[in-house]
Structures are given as structure tokens and as C-alpha cells.
């Protein structure tokens, strides 16, 4: 009678999953709550600005004239106020979520965002002077100062959040810090060029284009704030069926394909 084969032993680990792995489903990136809020509010604000461009297309040159000139066409002022108010509410929602998640601390981020929100509303409440007007009115001064302030304080929010996140879970805090510095630099350069020209009764030739580009950049920056909150708070991942399958396989015998452990074959 043939002899039984010798028992083979191996010190090489086999890939298995133990019972404690069954309840840890795989997770994939997803759009978190803050990112979705930016999508909704940002799209609505853009829609308001696009509508203002449509109703004022015959009288406002988007390359030269500022967005504020739409206040002098039917419903243009209301659309400007709507867009600014939507971004104001969006900013307050984002900073509230950042504090709730422990991603912001101190007074700087919330104070800067409150100033941003108030400034965005004032931009719509106080229209600028019509084309060809003489000395600036109080309304025009409030409008212009509010617009510059809104852009000027946004970098402080990002820097404050990035400084609070000392143990980042993703690359987004670093991206937010760099974006804040870039935005602050761009605003400083723009004001350094524009203010002397405006004081002399002139201005940047492509002011309208730059202002509209700045509006898009503002929404992009708020999107980055939201993405940072979602990634660092862990609100941007969803479980997949792969994890459930692993759990089912382990349910029968307590062992299935998974992580490496040392077993004897």
C-alpha cells in the first residue's frame, strides 16, 4: 500500500481575512455634504449672474464694463443682490461646518467669513453710480469698498482653517493654504494697479473681464474650502459592496480572502 504523502509545512503567510475585518467595508471617495452645498448655491449664483448678462446684453460690455452696471437694466439689480446673497449664505454655511468638524478655531475664520457675507450683501444693496456720473456717491463708495473687502478677507478663512488642521488626512489643507496665498497676492496686485488708476479717473481696460473672472475664482475657492472640510471630516467616502462580500465570506467559517497572517499549511 503506498505510503501517505508527507505533510508539507510552510512558513509563508497566506492571505486571509479574520472575523474582525468583516465589518470594515471598502470605502470610495464621494462628494461630501459641503461640496454638494457649494454645487447647489454656486450654480444658483452663477445662474443669477448669467441672467443679468442676458437682460443687459444690449447695453453692458462684459469685457470692459463692471458687473455692477447691470443694476441699471430691468431686474439687473435684483439679480446682483440674489447672486451676492447666495454666496454670502454659502460662506456662512461652510464656516459653520468647519467649526463643527473641529477644522477651524479662533476668531479669524469666522470673523473673516462674516465680513465676506456682509460685504457680498452690501454689494447688491448699494449700487454703483451709472456710467458717466461725476463725483462718486455714498452708495457707489459702499459698493466698491464692499466688493474689494469681500475678495480681501477670503484668504484669511483658508489660512485660518489650514493652520488649525495640524494632522491632515489629505492633501487638501496644503492646497487650501497655497490657494489662499495665491488669491491674496492676486487681490493685492489688482488693487495696487486699479486704485491709482481709479483715483486718476481712469481704470483697467479689461476691468469687466477681470471682475467676471474673479467671480468664478471666488466660487472655485469656496469649492476648495468645502472639499477640504469634507475630506478632513471624513464626509466624502461611501461604503462599497466589496466590503459586504468579504463579510459574507467570513461569516461561514470566520476566514476568507483578506489581509496577510501567518498560518501553517
mmCIF file of C-alpha atoms in Angstrom:
data_model
loop_
_atom_site.group_PDB
_atom_site.id
_atom_site.type_symbol
_atom_site.label_atom_id
_atom_site.label_comp_id
_atom_site.label_asym_id
_atom_site.label_seq_id
_atom_site.Cartn_x
_atom_site.Cartn_y
_atom_site.Cartn_z
ATOM 1 C CA UNK A 1 0.000 0.000 0.000
ATOM 2 C CA UNK A 2 1.527 3.349 -0.999
ATOM 3 C CA UNK A 3 2.720 5.489 1.795
ATOM 4 C CA UNK A 4 0.758 8.620 2.636
ATOM 5 C CA UNK A 5 2.365 11.792 1.306
ATOM 6 C CA UNK A 6 4.491 13.634 3.779
ATOM 7 C CA UNK A 7 2.875 16.607 5.435
ATOM 8 C CA UNK A 8 4.076 19.784 3.836
ATOM 9 C CA UNK A 9 4.716 22.782 6.059
ATOM 10 C CA UNK A 10 5.372 26.323 5.008
ATOM 11 C CA UNK A 11 6.318 29.394 6.904
ATOM 12 C CA UNK A 12 4.928 31.629 4.141
ATOM 13 C CA UNK A 13 1.842 33.601 5.201
ATOM 14 C CA UNK A 14 -1.443 33.027 3.441
ATOM 15 C CA UNK A 15 -3.778 35.925 2.636
ATOM 16 C CA UNK A 16 -6.924 35.569 4.709
ATOM 17 C CA UNK A 17 -9.355 37.812 6.474
ATOM 18 C CA UNK A 18 -10.295 37.325 10.083
ATOM 19 C CA UNK A 19 -13.659 37.949 11.674
ATOM 20 C CA UNK A 20 -12.646 41.449 12.796
ATOM 21 C CA UNK A 21 -12.255 42.501 9.127
ATOM 22 C CA UNK A 22 -15.799 41.648 8.137
ATOM 23 C CA UNK A 23 -17.342 44.856 9.449
ATOM 24 C CA UNK A 24 -14.880 47.198 7.676
ATOM 25 C CA UNK A 25 -16.351 47.660 4.174
ATOM 26 C CA UNK A 26 -14.270 49.201 1.441
ATOM 27 C CA UNK A 27 -14.819 52.923 1.007
ATOM 28 C CA UNK A 28 -14.571 55.112 -2.079
ATOM 29 C CA UNK A 29 -14.368 58.899 -2.466
ATOM 30 C CA UNK A 30 -17.665 60.706 -2.902
ATOM 31 C CA UNK A 31 -18.949 64.279 -2.938
ATOM 32 C CA UNK A 32 -19.454 65.261 0.693
ATOM 33 C CA UNK A 33 -22.246 67.413 2.075
ATOM 34 C CA UNK A 34 -20.242 70.648 1.950
ATOM 35 C CA UNK A 35 -19.237 70.037 -1.656
ATOM 36 C CA UNK A 36 -22.838 69.428 -2.631
ATOM 37 C CA UNK A 37 -23.911 72.649 -0.907
ATOM 38 C CA UNK A 38 -21.329 74.586 -2.929
ATOM 39 C CA UNK A 39 -22.631 72.922 -6.078
ATOM 40 C CA UNK A 40 -26.204 73.983 -5.353
ATOM 41 C CA UNK A 41 -25.502 77.527 -4.178
ATOM 42 C CA UNK A 42 -22.712 78.121 -6.672
ATOM 43 C CA UNK A 43 -24.865 77.022 -9.589
ATOM 44 C CA UNK A 44 -27.714 79.267 -8.423
ATOM 45 C CA UNK A 45 -25.384 82.268 -8.037
ATOM 46 C CA UNK A 46 -23.917 81.668 -11.489
ATOM 47 C CA UNK A 47 -27.402 81.362 -12.925
ATOM 48 C CA UNK A 48 -28.305 84.750 -11.453
ATOM 49 C CA UNK A 49 -25.203 86.339 -12.969
ATOM 50 C CA UNK A 50 -25.859 84.718 -16.346
ATOM 51 C CA UNK A 51 -29.424 86.016 -16.274
ATOM 52 C CA UNK A 52 -28.104 89.531 -15.561
ATOM 53 C CA UNK A 53 -25.806 89.238 -18.571
ATOM 54 C CA UNK A 54 -28.728 88.176 -20.740
ATOM 55 C CA UNK A 55 -31.040 91.026 -19.755
ATOM 56 C CA UNK A 56 -28.223 93.578 -20.058
ATOM 57 C CA UNK A 57 -26.525 92.219 -23.173
ATOM 58 C CA UNK A 58 -27.609 95.170 -25.318
ATOM 59 C CA UNK A 59 -26.144 97.888 -23.080
ATOM 60 C CA UNK A 60 -23.326 96.373 -20.982
ATOM 61 C CA UNK A 61 -19.986 95.330 -22.466
ATOM 62 C CA UNK A 62 -18.858 92.284 -20.417
ATOM 63 C CA UNK A 63 -15.218 92.834 -21.334
ATOM 64 C CA UNK A 64 -14.997 96.475 -20.249
ATOM 65 C CA UNK A 65 -17.975 97.316 -18.014
ATOM 66 C CA UNK A 66 -18.197 96.083 -14.412
ATOM 67 C CA UNK A 67 -20.879 93.644 -13.298
ATOM 68 C CA UNK A 68 -22.409 96.434 -11.212
ATOM 69 C CA UNK A 69 -23.621 98.191 -14.390
ATOM 70 C CA UNK A 70 -26.303 95.531 -14.702
ATOM 71 C CA UNK A 71 -28.057 97.345 -11.859
ATOM 72 C CA UNK A 72 -29.255 99.868 -14.469
ATOM 73 C CA UNK A 73 -31.127 97.337 -16.617
ATOM 74 C CA UNK A 74 -34.517 95.808 -15.707
ATOM 75 C CA UNK A 75 -34.184 93.263 -12.899
ATOM 76 C CA UNK A 76 -30.394 93.516 -13.065
ATOM 77 C CA UNK A 77 -30.034 94.955 -9.566
ATOM 78 C CA UNK A 78 -32.203 92.209 -8.098
ATOM 79 C CA UNK A 79 -30.128 89.546 -9.823
ATOM 80 C CA UNK A 80 -26.891 91.037 -8.473
ATOM 81 C CA UNK A 81 -28.348 91.060 -4.958
ATOM 82 C CA UNK A 82 -29.555 87.471 -5.361
ATOM 83 C CA UNK A 83 -26.160 86.202 -6.512
ATOM 84 C CA UNK A 84 -24.309 88.011 -3.742
ATOM 85 C CA UNK A 85 -26.746 86.827 -1.079
ATOM 86 C CA UNK A 86 -26.437 83.214 -2.198
ATOM 87 C CA UNK A 87 -22.647 83.351 -1.901
ATOM 88 C CA UNK A 88 -22.968 85.061 1.486
ATOM 89 C CA UNK A 89 -25.171 82.262 2.839
ATOM 90 C CA UNK A 90 -22.868 79.672 1.288
ATOM 91 C CA UNK A 91 -19.837 81.140 3.032
ATOM 92 C CA UNK A 92 -21.577 81.129 6.418
ATOM 93 C CA UNK A 93 -22.678 77.510 5.957
ATOM 94 C CA UNK A 94 -19.159 76.412 5.087
ATOM 95 C CA UNK A 95 -17.505 78.125 8.043
ATOM 96 C CA UNK A 96 -20.153 76.719 10.391
ATOM 97 C CA UNK A 97 -19.446 73.202 9.139
ATOM 98 C CA UNK A 98 -15.702 73.774 9.517
ATOM 99 C CA UNK A 99 -16.076 74.768 13.176
ATOM 100 C CA UNK A 100 -18.492 71.908 13.850
ATOM 101 C CA UNK A 101 -15.925 69.438 12.488
ATOM 102 C CA UNK A 102 -13.076 70.970 14.523
ATOM 103 C CA UNK A 103 -11.336 72.189 11.361
ATOM 104 C CA UNK A 104 -11.423 75.865 12.332
ATOM 105 C CA UNK A 105 -10.737 77.585 15.625
ATOM 106 C CA UNK A 106 -10.251 81.059 16.985
ATOM 107 C CA UNK A 107 -11.970 84.183 15.765
ATOM 108 C CA UNK A 108 -10.200 84.826 12.455
ATOM 109 C CA UNK A 109 -12.002 82.339 10.145
ATOM 110 C CA UNK A 110 -15.497 83.141 11.368
ATOM 111 C CA UNK A 111 -14.881 86.891 11.546
ATOM 112 C CA UNK A 112 -13.456 86.923 8.031
ATOM 113 C CA UNK A 113 -16.380 84.923 6.648
ATOM 114 C CA UNK A 114 -18.949 87.130 8.394
ATOM 115 C CA UNK A 115 -17.266 90.201 6.872
ATOM 116 C CA UNK A 116 -17.330 88.445 3.486
ATOM 117 C CA UNK A 117 -21.039 87.667 3.818
ATOM 118 C CA UNK A 118 -21.971 91.196 4.858
ATOM 119 C CA UNK A 119 -19.861 92.657 2.059
ATOM 120 C CA UNK A 120 -21.500 90.456 -0.576
ATOM 121 C CA UNK A 121 -24.960 91.610 0.515
ATOM 122 C CA UNK A 122 -23.913 95.271 0.607
ATOM 123 C CA UNK A 123 -22.624 94.977 -2.952
ATOM 124 C CA UNK A 124 -26.193 94.263 -4.051
ATOM 125 C CA UNK A 125 -27.940 96.682 -1.721
ATOM 126 C CA UNK A 126 -25.795 99.678 -2.676
ATOM 127 C CA UNK A 127 -25.464 100.040 -6.468
ATOM 128 C CA UNK A 128 -22.569 101.847 -8.052
ATOM 129 C CA UNK A 129 -23.025 105.105 -9.967
ATOM 130 C CA UNK A 130 -24.287 104.948 -13.560
ATOM 131 C CA UNK A 131 -21.827 105.373 -16.436
ATOM 132 C CA UNK A 132 -20.693 108.943 -16.921
ATOM 133 C CA UNK A 133 -21.573 110.067 -13.391
ATOM 134 C CA UNK A 134 -19.462 112.758 -11.745
ATOM 135 C CA UNK A 135 -18.281 112.519 -8.163
ATOM 136 C CA UNK A 136 -18.875 109.161 -6.510
ATOM 137 C CA UNK A 137 -21.961 108.916 -4.330
ATOM 138 C CA UNK A 138 -22.050 107.276 -0.912
ATOM 139 C CA UNK A 139 -23.796 104.276 -2.471
ATOM 140 C CA UNK A 140 -21.012 103.842 -5.024
ATOM 141 C CA UNK A 141 -18.324 104.086 -2.353
ATOM 142 C CA UNK A 142 -20.038 101.451 -0.205
ATOM 143 C CA UNK A 143 -20.433 99.229 -3.257
ATOM 144 C CA UNK A 144 -16.793 99.441 -4.293
ATOM 145 C CA UNK A 145 -15.350 99.072 -0.807
ATOM 146 C CA UNK A 146 -17.599 96.076 -0.144
ATOM 147 C CA UNK A 147 -16.540 94.347 -3.360
ATOM 148 C CA UNK A 148 -12.839 94.781 -2.571
ATOM 149 C CA UNK A 149 -13.359 93.694 1.034
ATOM 150 C CA UNK A 150 -15.153 90.501 0.025
ATOM 151 C CA UNK A 151 -12.162 89.370 -2.009
ATOM 152 C CA UNK A 152 -9.646 90.611 0.522
ATOM 153 C CA UNK A 153 -10.921 88.652 3.521
ATOM 154 C CA UNK A 154 -11.499 85.276 1.850
ATOM 155 C CA UNK A 155 -7.815 84.239 2.049
ATOM 156 C CA UNK A 156 -7.958 84.676 5.833
ATOM 157 C CA UNK A 157 -10.599 81.966 6.071
ATOM 158 C CA UNK A 158 -8.455 79.454 4.207
ATOM 159 C CA UNK A 159 -5.289 80.321 6.114
ATOM 160 C CA UNK A 160 -7.124 80.044 9.422
ATOM 161 C CA UNK A 161 -8.522 76.618 8.549
ATOM 162 C CA UNK A 162 -5.218 75.314 7.202
ATOM 163 C CA UNK A 163 -3.471 76.480 10.355
ATOM 164 C CA UNK A 164 -5.987 74.669 12.549
ATOM 165 C CA UNK A 165 -5.588 71.328 10.766
ATOM 166 C CA UNK A 166 -2.317 70.146 12.287
ATOM 167 C CA UNK A 167 -2.685 66.462 11.345
ATOM 168 C CA UNK A 168 -4.218 66.483 7.858
ATOM 169 C CA UNK A 169 -5.829 63.355 6.443
ATOM 170 C CA UNK A 170 -5.466 64.531 2.841
ATOM 171 C CA UNK A 171 -3.586 66.979 0.651
ATOM 172 C CA UNK A 172 -6.424 69.494 0.707
ATOM 173 C CA UNK A 173 -5.273 71.614 3.665
ATOM 174 C CA UNK A 174 -1.970 72.234 1.867
ATOM 175 C CA UNK A 175 -3.812 73.069 -1.344
ATOM 176 C CA UNK A 176 -6.086 75.427 0.564
ATOM 177 C CA UNK A 177 -3.127 77.217 2.130
ATOM 178 C CA UNK A 178 -1.444 77.694 -1.250
ATOM 179 C CA UNK A 179 -4.678 78.843 -2.867
ATOM 180 C CA UNK A 180 -5.228 81.371 -0.073
ATOM 181 C CA UNK A 181 -1.786 82.879 -0.615
ATOM 182 C CA UNK A 182 -2.286 82.987 -4.375
ATOM 183 C CA UNK A 183 -5.702 84.623 -4.031
ATOM 184 C CA UNK A 184 -4.404 87.172 -1.548
ATOM 185 C CA UNK A 185 -1.499 88.019 -3.838
ATOM 186 C CA UNK A 186 -3.771 88.423 -6.856
ATOM 187 C CA UNK A 187 -6.119 90.706 -4.947
ATOM 188 C CA UNK A 188 -3.209 92.820 -3.686
ATOM 189 C CA UNK A 189 -1.715 93.170 -7.172
ATOM 190 C CA UNK A 190 -5.078 94.030 -8.721
ATOM 191 C CA UNK A 191 -5.838 96.704 -6.128
ATOM 192 C CA UNK A 192 -2.328 98.132 -6.383
ATOM 193 C CA UNK A 193 -2.889 98.663 -10.107
ATOM 194 C CA UNK A 194 -6.573 99.572 -10.121
ATOM 195 C CA UNK A 195 -6.858 102.013 -7.221
ATOM 196 C CA UNK A 196 -4.318 104.583 -8.526
ATOM 197 C CA UNK A 197 -5.939 104.438 -11.964
ATOM 198 C CA UNK A 198 -9.413 104.854 -10.491
ATOM 199 C CA UNK A 199 -8.255 107.800 -8.395
ATOM 200 C CA UNK A 200 -6.947 109.441 -11.573
ATOM 201 C CA UNK A 201 -10.293 108.971 -13.305
ATOM 202 C CA UNK A 202 -9.144 106.062 -15.425
ATOM 203 C CA UNK A 203 -9.142 102.329 -14.977
ATOM 204 C CA UNK A 204 -8.005 98.946 -16.281
ATOM 205 C CA UNK A 205 -9.141 98.441 -19.858
ATOM 206 C CA UNK A 206 -10.291 94.854 -19.319
ATOM 207 C CA UNK A 207 -11.820 95.569 -15.909
ATOM 208 C CA UNK A 208 -15.082 93.850 -16.778
ATOM 209 C CA UNK A 209 -13.371 90.649 -17.839
ATOM 210 C CA UNK A 210 -11.168 90.601 -14.730
ATOM 211 C CA UNK A 211 -14.146 91.166 -12.459
ATOM 212 C CA UNK A 212 -16.085 88.308 -14.005
ATOM 213 C CA UNK A 213 -13.052 86.035 -13.799
ATOM 214 C CA UNK A 214 -12.750 86.993 -10.151
ATOM 215 C CA UNK A 215 -16.351 85.943 -9.547
ATOM 216 C CA UNK A 216 -15.623 82.487 -10.957
ATOM 217 C CA UNK A 217 -12.410 82.261 -8.912
ATOM 218 C CA UNK A 218 -14.397 83.132 -5.789
ATOM 219 C CA UNK A 219 -16.765 80.209 -6.349
ATOM 220 C CA UNK A 220 -13.811 77.914 -7.053
ATOM 221 C CA UNK A 221 -12.168 78.977 -3.804
ATOM 222 C CA UNK A 222 -15.374 78.277 -1.864
ATOM 223 C CA UNK A 223 -15.461 74.859 -3.539
ATOM 224 C CA UNK A 224 -11.925 74.205 -2.282
ATOM 225 C CA UNK A 225 -12.976 75.211 1.236
ATOM 226 C CA UNK A 226 -15.877 72.784 1.050
ATOM 227 C CA UNK A 227 -13.754 69.947 -0.309
ATOM 228 C CA UNK A 228 -11.249 70.461 2.482
ATOM 229 C CA UNK A 229 -13.997 70.260 5.088
ATOM 230 C CA UNK A 230 -15.407 67.075 3.576
ATOM 231 C CA UNK A 231 -12.072 65.289 3.204
ATOM 232 C CA UNK A 232 -10.775 66.194 6.640
ATOM 233 C CA UNK A 233 -14.081 65.426 8.361
ATOM 234 C CA UNK A 234 -14.371 62.073 6.560
ATOM 235 C CA UNK A 235 -17.666 63.102 4.970
ATOM 236 C CA UNK A 236 -16.678 62.201 1.414
ATOM 237 C CA UNK A 237 -16.479 58.389 1.452
ATOM 238 C CA UNK A 238 -19.161 55.766 0.962
ATOM 239 C CA UNK A 239 -19.071 52.006 1.658
ATOM 240 C CA UNK A 240 -18.965 49.629 -1.308
ATOM 241 C CA UNK A 241 -20.405 46.172 -1.823
ATOM 242 C CA UNK A 242 -16.895 44.719 -1.793
ATOM 243 C CA UNK A 243 -16.750 45.033 1.955
ATOM 244 C CA UNK A 244 -20.113 43.348 2.350
ATOM 245 C CA UNK A 245 -18.937 40.456 0.182
ATOM 246 C CA UNK A 246 -15.878 39.955 2.334
ATOM 247 C CA UNK A 247 -18.057 39.889 5.406
ATOM 248 C CA UNK A 248 -20.361 37.274 3.893
ATOM 249 C CA UNK A 249 -17.413 35.063 3.027
ATOM 250 C CA UNK A 250 -16.097 35.257 6.537
ATOM 251 C CA UNK A 251 -19.472 34.575 8.072
ATOM 252 C CA UNK A 252 -19.457 30.859 7.313
ATOM 253 C CA UNK A 253 -16.079 29.906 8.637
ATOM 254 C CA UNK A 254 -14.668 33.051 10.105
ATOM 255 C CA UNK A 255 -11.918 33.203 7.463
ATOM 256 C CA UNK A 256 -11.875 34.443 3.845
ATOM 257 C CA UNK A 257 -9.609 36.290 1.454
ATOM 258 C CA UNK A 258 -8.155 39.422 3.068
ATOM 259 C CA UNK A 259 -5.063 40.546 4.949
ATOM 260 C CA UNK A 260 -1.864 38.514 5.450
ATOM 261 C CA UNK A 261 -1.471 36.385 8.561
ATOM 262 C CA UNK A 262 0.970 33.560 9.256
ATOM 263 C CA UNK A 263 -0.673 30.131 9.023
ATOM 264 C CA UNK A 264 0.670 26.604 8.707
ATOM 265 C CA UNK A 265 -0.380 24.824 5.533
#
